[in-house]
């Protein structure tokens, strides 16, 4: 079974793990510069999702060809005091991932941040740095060491959340 987690922000990521956390892959959300701003690169995101492979021993699993796959997509919404442009950009990334998962017929669940953080950050802080610390505890080999890797950490914790909560 392959479990995918997606943090849909521009600084987010897509992460995938196999059952028992044997294989692991994390890929930053692809972006492109448009004028002075960054936007999600939908074409590259589609390519990543279509060709995503998760290591399994000496081989790797192609997620697109794997019948046993489920994804947790963080269900985002606008936040108080967030600017209109940033809210639109955030929502656009969420919509792109939602469309790609649907187009590639990858089963998914929309997961509120409060739900996955309650389980995955139980007993600790719910701040961005807490996600990085938790990933370092659960996945010591994951490339999640810098403060800017909070999107990677969130995506990986979403994948672990769906692994722990799904009946697959």
C-alpha positions as protocol buffer text, in pm:
chain_id: "A"
residue {
  index: 1
  type: UNK
  ca { x: 0 y: 0 z: 0 }
}
residue {
  index: 2
  type: UNK
  ca { x: 119 y: 352 z: -81 }
}
residue {
  index: 3
  type: UNK
  ca { x: 12 y: 649 z: 131 }
}
residue {
  index: 4
  type: UNK
  ca { x: 46 y: 1001 z: -8 }
}
residue {
  index: 5
  type: UNK
  ca { x: 30 y: 1332 z: 177 }
}
residue {
  index: 6
  type: UNK
  ca { x: 2 y: 1669 z: 5 }
}
residue {
  index: 7
  type: UNK
  ca { x: 58 y: 2011 z: 158 }
}
residue {
  index: 8
  type: UNK
  ca { x: -88 y: 2226 z: -124 }
}
residue {
  index: 9
  type: UNK
  ca { x: 94 y: 2552 z: -45 }
}
residue {
  index: 10
  type: UNK
  ca { x: 362 y: 2704 z: -268 }
}
residue {
  index: 11
  type: UNK
  ca { x: 616 y: 2601 z: -5 }
}
residue {
  index: 12
  type: UNK
  ca { x: 439 y: 2268 z: 40 }
}
residue {
  index: 13
  type: UNK
  ca { x: 527 y: 1924 z: -89 }
}
residue {
  index: 14
  type: UNK
  ca { x: 402 y: 1582 z: -186 }
}
residue {
  index: 15
  type: UNK
  ca { x: 523 y: 1288 z: 21 }
}
residue {
  index: 16
  type: UNK
  ca { x: 464 y: 916 z: -17 }
}
residue {
  index: 17
  type: UNK
  ca { x: 536 y: 623 z: 210 }
}
residue {
  index: 18
  type: UNK
  ca { x: 466 y: 253 z: 187 }
}
residue {
  index: 19
  type: UNK
  ca { x: 312 y: 31 z: 451 }
}
residue {
  index: 20
  type: UNK
  ca { x: 531 y: 4 z: 760 }
}
residue {
  index: 21
  type: UNK
  ca { x: 718 y: 318 z: 644 }
}
residue {
  index: 22
  type: UNK
  ca { x: 970 y: 115 z: 442 }
}
residue {
  index: 23
  type: UNK
  ca { x: 982 y: 341 z: 134 }
}
residue {
  index: 24
  type: UNK
  ca { x: 973 y: 719 z: 143 }
}
residue {
  index: 25
  type: UNK
  ca { x: 983 y: 1002 z: -108 }
}
residue {
  index: 26
  type: UNK
  ca { x: 933 y: 1378 z: -65 }
}
residue {
  index: 27
  type: UNK
  ca { x: 911 y: 1627 z: -353 }
}
residue {
  index: 28
  type: UNK
  ca { x: 868 y: 2001 z: -307 }
}
residue {
  index: 29
  type: UNK
  ca { x: 569 y: 2164 z: -475 }
}
residue {
  index: 30
  type: UNK
  ca { x: 690 y: 2267 z: -821 }
}
residue {
  index: 31
  type: UNK
  ca { x: 671 y: 2641 z: -880 }
}
residue {
  index: 32
  type: UNK
  ca { x: 745 y: 2877 z: -1163 }
}
residue {
  index: 33
  type: UNK
  ca { x: 823 y: 3248 z: -1156 }
}
residue {
  index: 34
  type: UNK
  ca { x: 550 y: 3461 z: -1320 }
}
residue {
  index: 35
  type: UNK
  ca { x: 661 y: 3820 z: -1322 }
}
residue {
  index: 36
  type: UNK
  ca { x: 778 y: 3891 z: -969 }
}
residue {
  index: 37
  type: UNK
  ca { x: 568 y: 3618 z: -810 }
}
residue {
  index: 38
  type: UNK
  ca { x: 575 y: 3241 z: -786 }
}
residue {
  index: 39
  type: UNK
  ca { x: 291 y: 3018 z: -894 }
}
residue {
  index: 40
  type: UNK
  ca { x: 242 y: 2645 z: -877 }
}
residue {
  index: 41
  type: UNK
  ca { x: 358 y: 2472 z: -1196 }
}
residue {
  index: 42
  type: UNK
  ca { x: 53 y: 2257 z: -1275 }
}
residue {
  index: 43
  type: UNK
  ca { x: 220 y: 2078 z: -1566 }
}
residue {
  index: 44
  type: UNK
  ca { x: 518 y: 1977 z: -1352 }
}
residue {
  index: 45
  type: UNK
  ca { x: 286 y: 1874 z: -1065 }
}
residue {
  index: 46
  type: UNK
  ca { x: 99 y: 1646 z: -1306 }
}
residue {
  index: 47
  type: UNK
  ca { x: 428 y: 1498 z: -1422 }
}
residue {
  index: 48
  type: UNK
  ca { x: 538 y: 1437 z: -1062 }
}
residue {
  index: 49
  type: UNK
  ca { x: 212 y: 1267 z: -969 }
}
residue {
  index: 50
  type: UNK
  ca { x: 208 y: 1060 z: -1288 }
}
residue {
  index: 51
  type: UNK
  ca { x: 567 y: 940 z: -1249 }
}
residue {
  index: 52
  type: UNK
  ca { x: 587 y: 923 z: -868 }
}
residue {
  index: 53
  type: UNK
  ca { x: 777 y: 614 z: -758 }
}
residue {
  index: 54
  type: UNK
  ca { x: 822 y: 493 z: -402 }
}
residue {
  index: 55
  type: UNK
  ca { x: 1123 y: 277 z: -312 }
}
residue {
  index: 56
  type: UNK
  ca { x: 1050 y: -78 z: -200 }
}
residue {
  index: 57
  type: UNK
  ca { x: 1363 y: -277 z: -131 }
}
residue {
  index: 58
  type: UNK
  ca { x: 1568 y: -300 z: -451 }
}
residue {
  index: 59
  type: UNK
  ca { x: 1265 y: -199 z: -660 }
}
residue {
  index: 60
  type: UNK
  ca { x: 1020 y: 89 z: -661 }
}
residue {
  index: 61
  type: UNK
  ca { x: 644 y: 116 z: -692 }
}
residue {
  index: 62
  type: UNK
  ca { x: 487 y: 338 z: -952 }
}
residue {
  index: 63
  type: UNK
  ca { x: 202 y: 515 z: -776 }
}
residue {
  index: 64
  type: UNK
  ca { x: 11 y: 560 z: -1102 }
}
residue {
  index: 65
  type: UNK
  ca { x: 14 y: 182 z: -1156 }
}
residue {
  index: 66
  type: UNK
  ca { x: -41 y: 89 z: -791 }
}
residue {
  index: 67
  type: UNK
  ca { x: -398 y: -24 z: -722 }
}
residue {
  index: 68
  type: UNK
  ca { x: -352 y: 21 z: -348 }
}
residue {
  index: 69
  type: UNK
  ca { x: -292 y: 390 z: -298 }
}
residue {
  index: 70
  type: UNK
  ca { x: -466 y: 659 z: -96 }
}
residue {
  index: 71
  type: UNK
  ca { x: -387 y: 1026 z: -53 }
}
residue {
  index: 72
  type: UNK
  ca { x: -448 y: 1279 z: 222 }
}
residue {
  index: 73
  type: UNK
  ca { x: -485 y: 1627 z: 74 }
}
residue {
  index: 74
  type: UNK
  ca { x: -481 y: 1902 z: 334 }
}
residue {
  index: 75
  type: UNK
  ca { x: -819 y: 2078 z: 319 }
}
residue {
  index: 76
  type: UNK
  ca { x: -729 y: 2444 z: 322 }
}
residue {
  index: 77
  type: UNK
  ca { x: -938 y: 2757 z: 353 }
}
residue {
  index: 78
  type: UNK
  ca { x: -881 y: 3129 z: 380 }
}
residue {
  index: 79
  type: UNK
  ca { x: -736 y: 3258 z: 703 }
}
residue {
  index: 80
  type: UNK
  ca { x: -815 y: 3583 z: 889 }
}
residue {
  index: 81
  type: UNK
  ca { x: -578 y: 3866 z: 799 }
}
residue {
  index: 82
  type: UNK
  ca { x: -449 y: 3674 z: 496 }
}
residue {
  index: 83
  type: UNK
  ca { x: -429 y: 3889 z: 185 }
}
residue {
  index: 84
  type: UNK
  ca { x: -664 y: 3838 z: -108 }
}
residue {
  index: 85
  type: UNK
  ca { x: -383 y: 3755 z: -353 }
}
residue {
  index: 86
  type: UNK
  ca { x: -218 y: 3501 z: -122 }
}
residue {
  index: 87
  type: UNK
  ca { x: -554 y: 3340 z: -44 }
}
residue {
  index: 88
  type: UNK
  ca { x: -625 y: 3307 z: -416 }
}
residue {
  index: 89
  type: UNK
  ca { x: -281 y: 3158 z: -483 }
}
residue {
  index: 90
  type: UNK
  ca { x: -319 y: 2911 z: -196 }
}
residue {
  index: 91
  type: UNK
  ca { x: -663 y: 2807 z: -318 }
}
residue {
  index: 92
  type: UNK
  ca { x: -535 y: 2772 z: -672 }
}
residue {
  index: 93
  type: UNK
  ca { x: -268 y: 2522 z: -563 }
}
residue {
  index: 94
  type: UNK
  ca { x: -528 y: 2328 z: -365 }
}
residue {
  index: 95
  type: UNK
  ca { x: -754 y: 2317 z: -671 }
}
residue {
  index: 96
  type: UNK
  ca { x: -473 y: 2197 z: -897 }
}
residue {
  index: 97
  type: UNK
  ca { x: -389 y: 1906 z: -664 }
}
residue {
  index: 98
  type: UNK
  ca { x: -760 y: 1825 z: -628 }
}
residue {
  index: 99
  type: UNK
  ca { x: -800 y: 1818 z: -1006 }
}
residue {
  index: 100
  type: UNK
  ca { x: -490 y: 1605 z: -1061 }
}
residue {
  index: 101
  type: UNK
  ca { x: -590 y: 1347 z: -802 }
}
residue {
  index: 102
  type: UNK
  ca { x: -933 y: 1325 z: -963 }
}
residue {
  index: 103
  type: UNK
  ca { x: -794 y: 1307 z: -1317 }
}
residue {
  index: 104
  type: UNK
  ca { x: -547 y: 1032 z: -1226 }
}
residue {
  index: 105
  type: UNK
  ca { x: -820 y: 852 z: -1029 }
}
residue {
  index: 106
  type: UNK
  ca { x: -613 y: 842 z: -711 }
}
residue {
  index: 107
  type: UNK
  ca { x: -841 y: 791 z: -411 }
}
residue {
  index: 108
  type: UNK
  ca { x: -808 y: 1074 z: -162 }
}
residue {
  index: 109
  type: UNK
  ca { x: -946 y: 1219 z: 156 }
}
residue {
  index: 110
  type: UNK
  ca { x: -960 y: 1588 z: 238 }
}
residue {
  index: 111
  type: UNK
  ca { x: -808 y: 1629 z: 583 }
}
residue {
  index: 112
  type: UNK
  ca { x: -841 y: 1939 z: 798 }
}
residue {
  index: 113
  type: UNK
  ca { x: -514 y: 2062 z: 953 }
}
residue {
  index: 114
  type: UNK
  ca { x: -671 y: 2035 z: 1299 }
}
residue {
  index: 115
  type: UNK
  ca { x: -744 y: 1664 z: 1244 }
}
residue {
  index: 116
  type: UNK
  ca { x: -400 y: 1550 z: 1131 }
}
residue {
  index: 117
  type: UNK
  ca { x: -219 y: 1776 z: 1377 }
}
residue {
  index: 118
  type: UNK
  ca { x: -428 y: 1646 z: 1668 }
}
residue {
  index: 119
  type: UNK
  ca { x: -310 y: 1292 z: 1595 }
}
residue {
  index: 120
  type: UNK
  ca { x: 39 y: 1350 z: 1462 }
}
residue {
  index: 121
  type: UNK
  ca { x: 146 y: 1629 z: 1699 }
}
residue {
  index: 122
  type: UNK
  ca { x: -34 y: 1490 z: 2003 }
}
residue {
  index: 123
  type: UNK
  ca { x: 96 y: 1628 z: 2329 }
}
residue {
  index: 124
  type: UNK
  ca { x: 316 y: 1889 z: 2167 }
}
residue {
  index: 125
  type: UNK
  ca { x: 310 y: 2223 z: 1995 }
}
residue {
  index: 126
  type: UNK
  ca { x: 108 y: 2262 z: 1675 }
}
residue {
  index: 127
  type: UNK
  ca { x: 348 y: 2521 z: 1529 }
}
residue {
  index: 128
  type: UNK
  ca { x: 542 y: 2469 z: 1204 }
}
residue {
  index: 129
  type: UNK
  ca { x: 865 y: 2377 z: 1382 }
}
residue {
  index: 130
  type: UNK
  ca { x: 681 y: 2102 z: 1568 }
}
residue {
  index: 131
  type: UNK
  ca { x: 610 y: 1922 z: 1239 }
}
residue {
  index: 132
  type: UNK
  ca { x: 980 y: 1919 z: 1153 }
}
residue {
  index: 133
  type: UNK
  ca { x: 1070 y: 1783 z: 1497 }
}
residue {
  index: 134
  type: UNK
  ca { x: 803 y: 1511 z: 1475 }
}
residue {
  index: 135
  type: UNK
  ca { x: 920 y: 1402 z: 1129 }
}
residue {
  index: 136
  type: UNK
  ca { x: 1277 y: 1381 z: 1255 }
}
residue {
  index: 137
  type: UNK
  ca { x: 1151 y: 1148 z: 1528 }
}
residue {
  index: 138
  type: UNK
  ca { x: 937 y: 929 z: 1300 }
}
residue {
  index: 139
  type: UNK
  ca { x: 1150 y: 937 z: 984 }
}
residue {
  index: 140
  type: UNK
  ca { x: 1513 y: 1006 z: 1084 }
}
residue {
  index: 141
  type: UNK
  ca { x: 1637 y: 966 z: 727 }
}
residue {
  index: 142
  type: UNK
  ca { x: 1395 y: 1219 z: 576 }
}
residue {
  index: 143
  type: UNK
  ca { x: 1543 y: 1536 z: 426 }
}
residue {
  index: 144
  type: UNK
  ca { x: 1356 y: 1767 z: 665 }
}
residue {
  index: 145
  type: UNK
  ca { x: 1616 y: 1962 z: 860 }
}
residue {
  index: 146
  type: UNK
  ca { x: 1568 y: 2330 z: 780 }
}
residue {
  index: 147
  type: UNK
  ca { x: 1298 y: 2571 z: 895 }
}
residue {
  index: 148
  type: UNK
  ca { x: 1189 y: 2612 z: 531 }
}
residue {
  index: 149
  type: UNK
  ca { x: 1115 y: 2236 z: 516 }
}
residue {
  index: 150
  type: UNK
  ca { x: 792 y: 2274 z: 714 }
}
residue {
  index: 151
  type: UNK
  ca { x: 589 y: 2199 z: 398 }
}
residue {
  index: 152
  type: UNK
  ca { x: 783 y: 1875 z: 350 }
}
residue {
  index: 153
  type: UNK
  ca { x: 722 y: 1785 z: 713 }
}
residue {
  index: 154
  type: UNK
  ca { x: 350 y: 1857 z: 686 }
}
residue {
  index: 155
  type: UNK
  ca { x: 318 y: 1646 z: 369 }
}
residue {
  index: 156
  type: UNK
  ca { x: 499 y: 1355 z: 531 }
}
residue {
  index: 157
  type: UNK
  ca { x: 286 y: 1378 z: 844 }
}
residue {
  index: 158
  type: UNK
  ca { x: -26 y: 1382 z: 624 }
}
residue {
  index: 159
  type: UNK
  ca { x: 94 y: 1061 z: 457 }
}
residue {
  index: 160
  type: UNK
  ca { x: 156 y: 905 z: 798 }
}
residue {
  index: 161
  type: UNK
  ca { x: -184 y: 1028 z: 919 }
}
residue {
  index: 162
  type: UNK
  ca { x: -365 y: 855 z: 633 }
}
residue {
  index: 163
  type: UNK
  ca { x: -157 y: 541 z: 690 }
}
residue {
  index: 164
  type: UNK
  ca { x: -263 y: 531 z: 1054 }
}
residue {
  index: 165
  type: UNK
  ca { x: -631 y: 618 z: 1000 }
}
residue {
  index: 166
  type: UNK
  ca { x: -731 y: 439 z: 682 }
}
residue {
  index: 167
  type: UNK
  ca { x: -883 y: 93 z: 666 }
}
residue {
  index: 168
  type: UNK
  ca { x: -684 y: -1 z: 355 }
}
